[in-house]
PDB file of C-alpha atoms and ligand atoms in Angstrom:
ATOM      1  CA  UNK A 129     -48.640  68.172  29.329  1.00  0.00           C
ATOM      2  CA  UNK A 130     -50.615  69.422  26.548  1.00  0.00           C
ATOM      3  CA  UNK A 131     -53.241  67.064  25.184  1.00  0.00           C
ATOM      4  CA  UNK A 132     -51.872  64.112  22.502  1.00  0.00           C
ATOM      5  CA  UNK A 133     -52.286  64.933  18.273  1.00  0.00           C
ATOM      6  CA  UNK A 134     -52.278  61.679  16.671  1.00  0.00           C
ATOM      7  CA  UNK A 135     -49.984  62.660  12.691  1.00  0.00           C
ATOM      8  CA  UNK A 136     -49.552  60.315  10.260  1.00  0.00           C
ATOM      9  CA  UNK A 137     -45.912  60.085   8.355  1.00  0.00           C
ATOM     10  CA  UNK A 138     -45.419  58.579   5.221  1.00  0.00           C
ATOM     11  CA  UNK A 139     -41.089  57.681   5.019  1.00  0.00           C
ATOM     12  CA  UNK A 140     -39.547  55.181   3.281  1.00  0.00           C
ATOM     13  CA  UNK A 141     -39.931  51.809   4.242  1.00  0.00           C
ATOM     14  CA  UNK A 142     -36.104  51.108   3.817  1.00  0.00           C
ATOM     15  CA  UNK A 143     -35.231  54.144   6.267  1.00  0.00           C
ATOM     16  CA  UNK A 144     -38.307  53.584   8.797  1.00  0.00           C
ATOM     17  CA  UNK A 145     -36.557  49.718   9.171  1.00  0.00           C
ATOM     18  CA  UNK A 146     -32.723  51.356  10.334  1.00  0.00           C
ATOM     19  CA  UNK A 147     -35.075  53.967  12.517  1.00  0.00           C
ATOM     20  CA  UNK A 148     -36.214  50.653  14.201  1.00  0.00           C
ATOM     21  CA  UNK A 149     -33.086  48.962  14.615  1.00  0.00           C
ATOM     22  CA  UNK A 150     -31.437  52.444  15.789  1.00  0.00           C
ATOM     23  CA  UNK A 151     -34.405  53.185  18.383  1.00  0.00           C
ATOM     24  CA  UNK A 152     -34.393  49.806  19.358  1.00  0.00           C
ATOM     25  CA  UNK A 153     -30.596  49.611  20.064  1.00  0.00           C
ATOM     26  CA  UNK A 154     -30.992  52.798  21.987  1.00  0.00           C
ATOM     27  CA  UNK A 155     -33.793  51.256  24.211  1.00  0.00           C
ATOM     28  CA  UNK A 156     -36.851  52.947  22.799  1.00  0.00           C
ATOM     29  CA  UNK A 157     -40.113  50.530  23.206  1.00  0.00           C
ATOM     30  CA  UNK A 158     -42.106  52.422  20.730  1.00  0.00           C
ATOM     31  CA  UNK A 159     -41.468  54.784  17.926  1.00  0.00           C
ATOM     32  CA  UNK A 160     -43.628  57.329  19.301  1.00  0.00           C
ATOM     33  CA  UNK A 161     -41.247  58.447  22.172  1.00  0.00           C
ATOM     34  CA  UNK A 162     -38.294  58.071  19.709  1.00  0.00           C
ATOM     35  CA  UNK A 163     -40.332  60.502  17.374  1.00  0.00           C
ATOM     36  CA  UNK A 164     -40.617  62.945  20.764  1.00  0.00           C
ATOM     37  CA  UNK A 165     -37.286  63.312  21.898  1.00  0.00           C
ATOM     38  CA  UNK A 166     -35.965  63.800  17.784  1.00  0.00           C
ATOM     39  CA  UNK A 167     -38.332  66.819  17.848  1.00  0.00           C
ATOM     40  CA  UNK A 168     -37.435  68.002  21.331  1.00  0.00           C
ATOM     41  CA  UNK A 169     -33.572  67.396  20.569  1.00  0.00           C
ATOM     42  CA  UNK A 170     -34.266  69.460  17.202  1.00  0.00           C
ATOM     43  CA  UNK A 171     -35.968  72.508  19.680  1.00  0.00           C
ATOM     44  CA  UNK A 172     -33.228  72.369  21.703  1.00  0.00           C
ATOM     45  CA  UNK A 173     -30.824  72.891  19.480  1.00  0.00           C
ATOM     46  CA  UNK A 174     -33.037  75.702  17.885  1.00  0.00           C
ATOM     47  CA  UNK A 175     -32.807  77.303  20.904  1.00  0.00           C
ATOM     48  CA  UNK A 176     -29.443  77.457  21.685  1.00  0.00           C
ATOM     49  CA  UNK A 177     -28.698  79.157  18.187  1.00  0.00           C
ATOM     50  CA  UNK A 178     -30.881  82.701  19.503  1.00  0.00           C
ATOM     51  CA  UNK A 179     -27.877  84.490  21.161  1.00  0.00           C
ATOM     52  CA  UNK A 180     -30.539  85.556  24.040  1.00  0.00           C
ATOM     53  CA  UNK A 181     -32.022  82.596  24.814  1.00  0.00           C
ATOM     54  CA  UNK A 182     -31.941  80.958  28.242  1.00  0.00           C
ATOM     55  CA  UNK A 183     -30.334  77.791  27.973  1.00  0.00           C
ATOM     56  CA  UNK A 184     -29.063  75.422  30.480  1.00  0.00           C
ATOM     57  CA  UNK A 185     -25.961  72.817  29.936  1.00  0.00           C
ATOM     58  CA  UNK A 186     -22.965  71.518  31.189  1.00  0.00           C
ATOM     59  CA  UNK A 187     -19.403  72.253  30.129  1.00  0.00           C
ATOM     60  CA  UNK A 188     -16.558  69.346  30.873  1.00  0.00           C
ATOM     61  CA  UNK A 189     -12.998  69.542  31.011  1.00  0.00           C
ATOM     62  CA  UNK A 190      -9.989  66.807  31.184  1.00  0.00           C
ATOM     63  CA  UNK A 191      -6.582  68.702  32.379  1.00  0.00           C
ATOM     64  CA  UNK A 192      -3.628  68.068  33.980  1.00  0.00           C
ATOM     65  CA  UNK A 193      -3.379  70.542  36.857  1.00  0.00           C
ATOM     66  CA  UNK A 194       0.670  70.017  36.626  1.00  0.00           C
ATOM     67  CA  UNK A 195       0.353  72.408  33.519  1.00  0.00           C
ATOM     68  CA  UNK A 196       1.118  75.977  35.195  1.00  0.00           C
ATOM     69  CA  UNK A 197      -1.682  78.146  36.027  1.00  0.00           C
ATOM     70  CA  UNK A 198      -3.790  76.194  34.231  1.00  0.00           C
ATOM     71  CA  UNK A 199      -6.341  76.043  37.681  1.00  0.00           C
ATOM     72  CA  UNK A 200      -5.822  79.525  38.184  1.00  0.00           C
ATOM     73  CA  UNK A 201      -6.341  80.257  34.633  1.00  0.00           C
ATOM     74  CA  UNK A 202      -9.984  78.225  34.585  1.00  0.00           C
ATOM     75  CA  UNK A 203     -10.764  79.760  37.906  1.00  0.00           C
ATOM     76  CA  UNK A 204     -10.649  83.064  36.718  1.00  0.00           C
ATOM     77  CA  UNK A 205     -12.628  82.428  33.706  1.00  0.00           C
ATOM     78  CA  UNK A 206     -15.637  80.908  35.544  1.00  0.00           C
ATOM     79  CA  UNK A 207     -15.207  84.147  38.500  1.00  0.00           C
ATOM     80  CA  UNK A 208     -15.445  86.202  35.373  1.00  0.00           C
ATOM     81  CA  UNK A 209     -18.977  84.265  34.470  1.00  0.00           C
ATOM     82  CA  UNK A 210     -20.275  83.377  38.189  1.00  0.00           C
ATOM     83  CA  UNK A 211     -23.403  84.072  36.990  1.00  0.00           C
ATOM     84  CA  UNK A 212     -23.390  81.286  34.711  1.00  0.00           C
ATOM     85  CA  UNK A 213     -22.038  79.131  36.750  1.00  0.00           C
ATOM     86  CA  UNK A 214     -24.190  77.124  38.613  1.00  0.00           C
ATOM     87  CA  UNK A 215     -22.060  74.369  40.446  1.00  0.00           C
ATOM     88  CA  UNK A 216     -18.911  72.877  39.452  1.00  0.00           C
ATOM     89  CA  UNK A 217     -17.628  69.293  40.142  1.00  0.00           C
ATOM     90  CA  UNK A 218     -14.281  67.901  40.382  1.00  0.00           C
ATOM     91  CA  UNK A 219     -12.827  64.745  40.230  1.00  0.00           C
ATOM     92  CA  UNK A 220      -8.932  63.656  40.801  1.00  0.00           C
ATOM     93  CA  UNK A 221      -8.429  61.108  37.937  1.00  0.00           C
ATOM     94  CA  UNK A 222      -5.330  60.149  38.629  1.00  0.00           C
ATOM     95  CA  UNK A 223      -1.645  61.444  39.775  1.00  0.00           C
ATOM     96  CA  UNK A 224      -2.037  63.819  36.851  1.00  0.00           C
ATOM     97  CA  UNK A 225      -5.586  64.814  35.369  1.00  0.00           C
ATOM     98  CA  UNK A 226      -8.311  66.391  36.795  1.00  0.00           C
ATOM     99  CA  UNK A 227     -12.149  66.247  35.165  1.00  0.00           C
ATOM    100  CA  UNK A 228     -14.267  69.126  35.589  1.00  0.00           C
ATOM    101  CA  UNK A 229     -18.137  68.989  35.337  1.00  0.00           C
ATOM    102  CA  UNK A 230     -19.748  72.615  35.830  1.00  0.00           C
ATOM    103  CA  UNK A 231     -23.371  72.886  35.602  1.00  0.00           C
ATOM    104  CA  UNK A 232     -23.853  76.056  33.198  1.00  0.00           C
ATOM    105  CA  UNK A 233     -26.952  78.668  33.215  1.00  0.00           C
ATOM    106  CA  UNK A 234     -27.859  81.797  30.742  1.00  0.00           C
ATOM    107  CA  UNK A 235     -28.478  83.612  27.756  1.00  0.00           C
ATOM    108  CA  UNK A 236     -26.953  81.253  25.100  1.00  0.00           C
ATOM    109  CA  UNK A 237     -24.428  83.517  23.505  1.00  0.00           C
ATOM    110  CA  UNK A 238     -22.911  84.020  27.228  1.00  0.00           C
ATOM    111  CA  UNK A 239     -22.545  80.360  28.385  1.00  0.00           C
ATOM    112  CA  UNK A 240     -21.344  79.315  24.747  1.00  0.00           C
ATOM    113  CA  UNK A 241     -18.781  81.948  24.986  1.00  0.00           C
ATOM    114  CA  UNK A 242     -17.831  80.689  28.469  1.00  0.00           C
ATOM    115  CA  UNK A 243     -17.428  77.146  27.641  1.00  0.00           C
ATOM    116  CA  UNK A 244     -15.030  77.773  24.169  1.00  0.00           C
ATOM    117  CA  UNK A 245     -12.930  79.915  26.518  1.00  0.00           C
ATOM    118  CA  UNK A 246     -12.686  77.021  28.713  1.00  0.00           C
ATOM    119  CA  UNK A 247     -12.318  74.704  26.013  1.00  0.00           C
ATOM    120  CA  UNK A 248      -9.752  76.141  24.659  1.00  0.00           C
ATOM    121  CA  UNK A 249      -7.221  77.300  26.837  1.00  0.00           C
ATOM    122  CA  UNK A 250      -4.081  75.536  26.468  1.00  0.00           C
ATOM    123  CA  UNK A 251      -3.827  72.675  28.954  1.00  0.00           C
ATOM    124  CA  UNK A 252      -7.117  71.030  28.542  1.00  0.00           C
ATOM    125  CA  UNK A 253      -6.915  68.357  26.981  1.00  0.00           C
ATOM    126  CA  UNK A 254     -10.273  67.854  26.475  1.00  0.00           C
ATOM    127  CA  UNK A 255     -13.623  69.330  26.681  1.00  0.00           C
ATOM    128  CA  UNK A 256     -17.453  69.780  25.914  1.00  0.00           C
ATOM    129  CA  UNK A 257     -20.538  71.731  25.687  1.00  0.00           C
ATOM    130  CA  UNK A 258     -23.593  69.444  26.539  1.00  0.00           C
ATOM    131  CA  UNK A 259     -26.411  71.891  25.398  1.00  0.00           C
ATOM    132  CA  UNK A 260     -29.814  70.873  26.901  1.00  0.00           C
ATOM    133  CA  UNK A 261     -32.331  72.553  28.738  1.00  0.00           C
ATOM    134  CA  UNK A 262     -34.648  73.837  31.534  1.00  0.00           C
ATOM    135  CA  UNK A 263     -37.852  71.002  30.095  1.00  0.00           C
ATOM    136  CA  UNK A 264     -40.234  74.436  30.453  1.00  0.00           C
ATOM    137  CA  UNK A 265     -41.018  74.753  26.976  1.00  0.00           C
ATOM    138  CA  UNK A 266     -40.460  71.179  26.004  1.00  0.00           C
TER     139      UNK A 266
HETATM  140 NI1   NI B 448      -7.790  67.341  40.403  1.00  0.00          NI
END
């Protein structure tokens, strides 16, 4: 870790109070960490809009593996990407629906274009990009 600046911030008293209550509620003990992760959260998402740069996520899914060739369908899709694809996880919810956690690795413009395809093929009912990332330049 680089060494601490100390900033002063002048907001409005009326917003600073709801920052409280909303860190607070989240289980922040002090606004200075709350402060951090807004800025790293902002980065992150900074990052992920450069097309090349590496980013690292997580992509999940809710389907029903009854639909037909659905598996086969989001099998193929993350053969076609194995390099982005760093683990996947899967859970039997029920009789019907499966979830799907896969751990996702790249160039930003390669994984995002991996997870809408899983997103949205027809079957899944539901799913997500979680962008985050490595920590190295956080
Ligand atoms: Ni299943």
């Amino acid at each position: 870790m680089s060494e601490l600046s100390r900033i002063g911030v002048a907001i409005d008293s009326d917003l600073l109070e709801k920052f409280d209550g909303h860190i607070a509620k989240r289980g922040y003990t002090n606004r200075s960490e709350a402060f951090r992760d807004l800025i790293r959260d902002e980065l992150v998402q900074k990052n992920w809009e450069l097309p090349d740069s590496p980013v690292v996520g997580t992509v999940t899914l809710v389907y029903d593996h009854h639909v037909r060739l659905l598996n086969e369908k989001l099998t193929d899709l993350q053969h076609e990407s194995f390099h982005n694809v760093l683990s996947t996880l899967h859970i039997h919810l029920d009789h019907d629906n499966c979830l799907e956690v896969l751990v996702v690795r790249g160039k930003a413009a390669a994984v995002k274009k991996l997870a809408d395809a899983l997103i949205s093929t027809k079957g899944v009912k539901h799913g997500r990009l979680t962008i985050t990332s490595s920590g190295v330049d956080l």
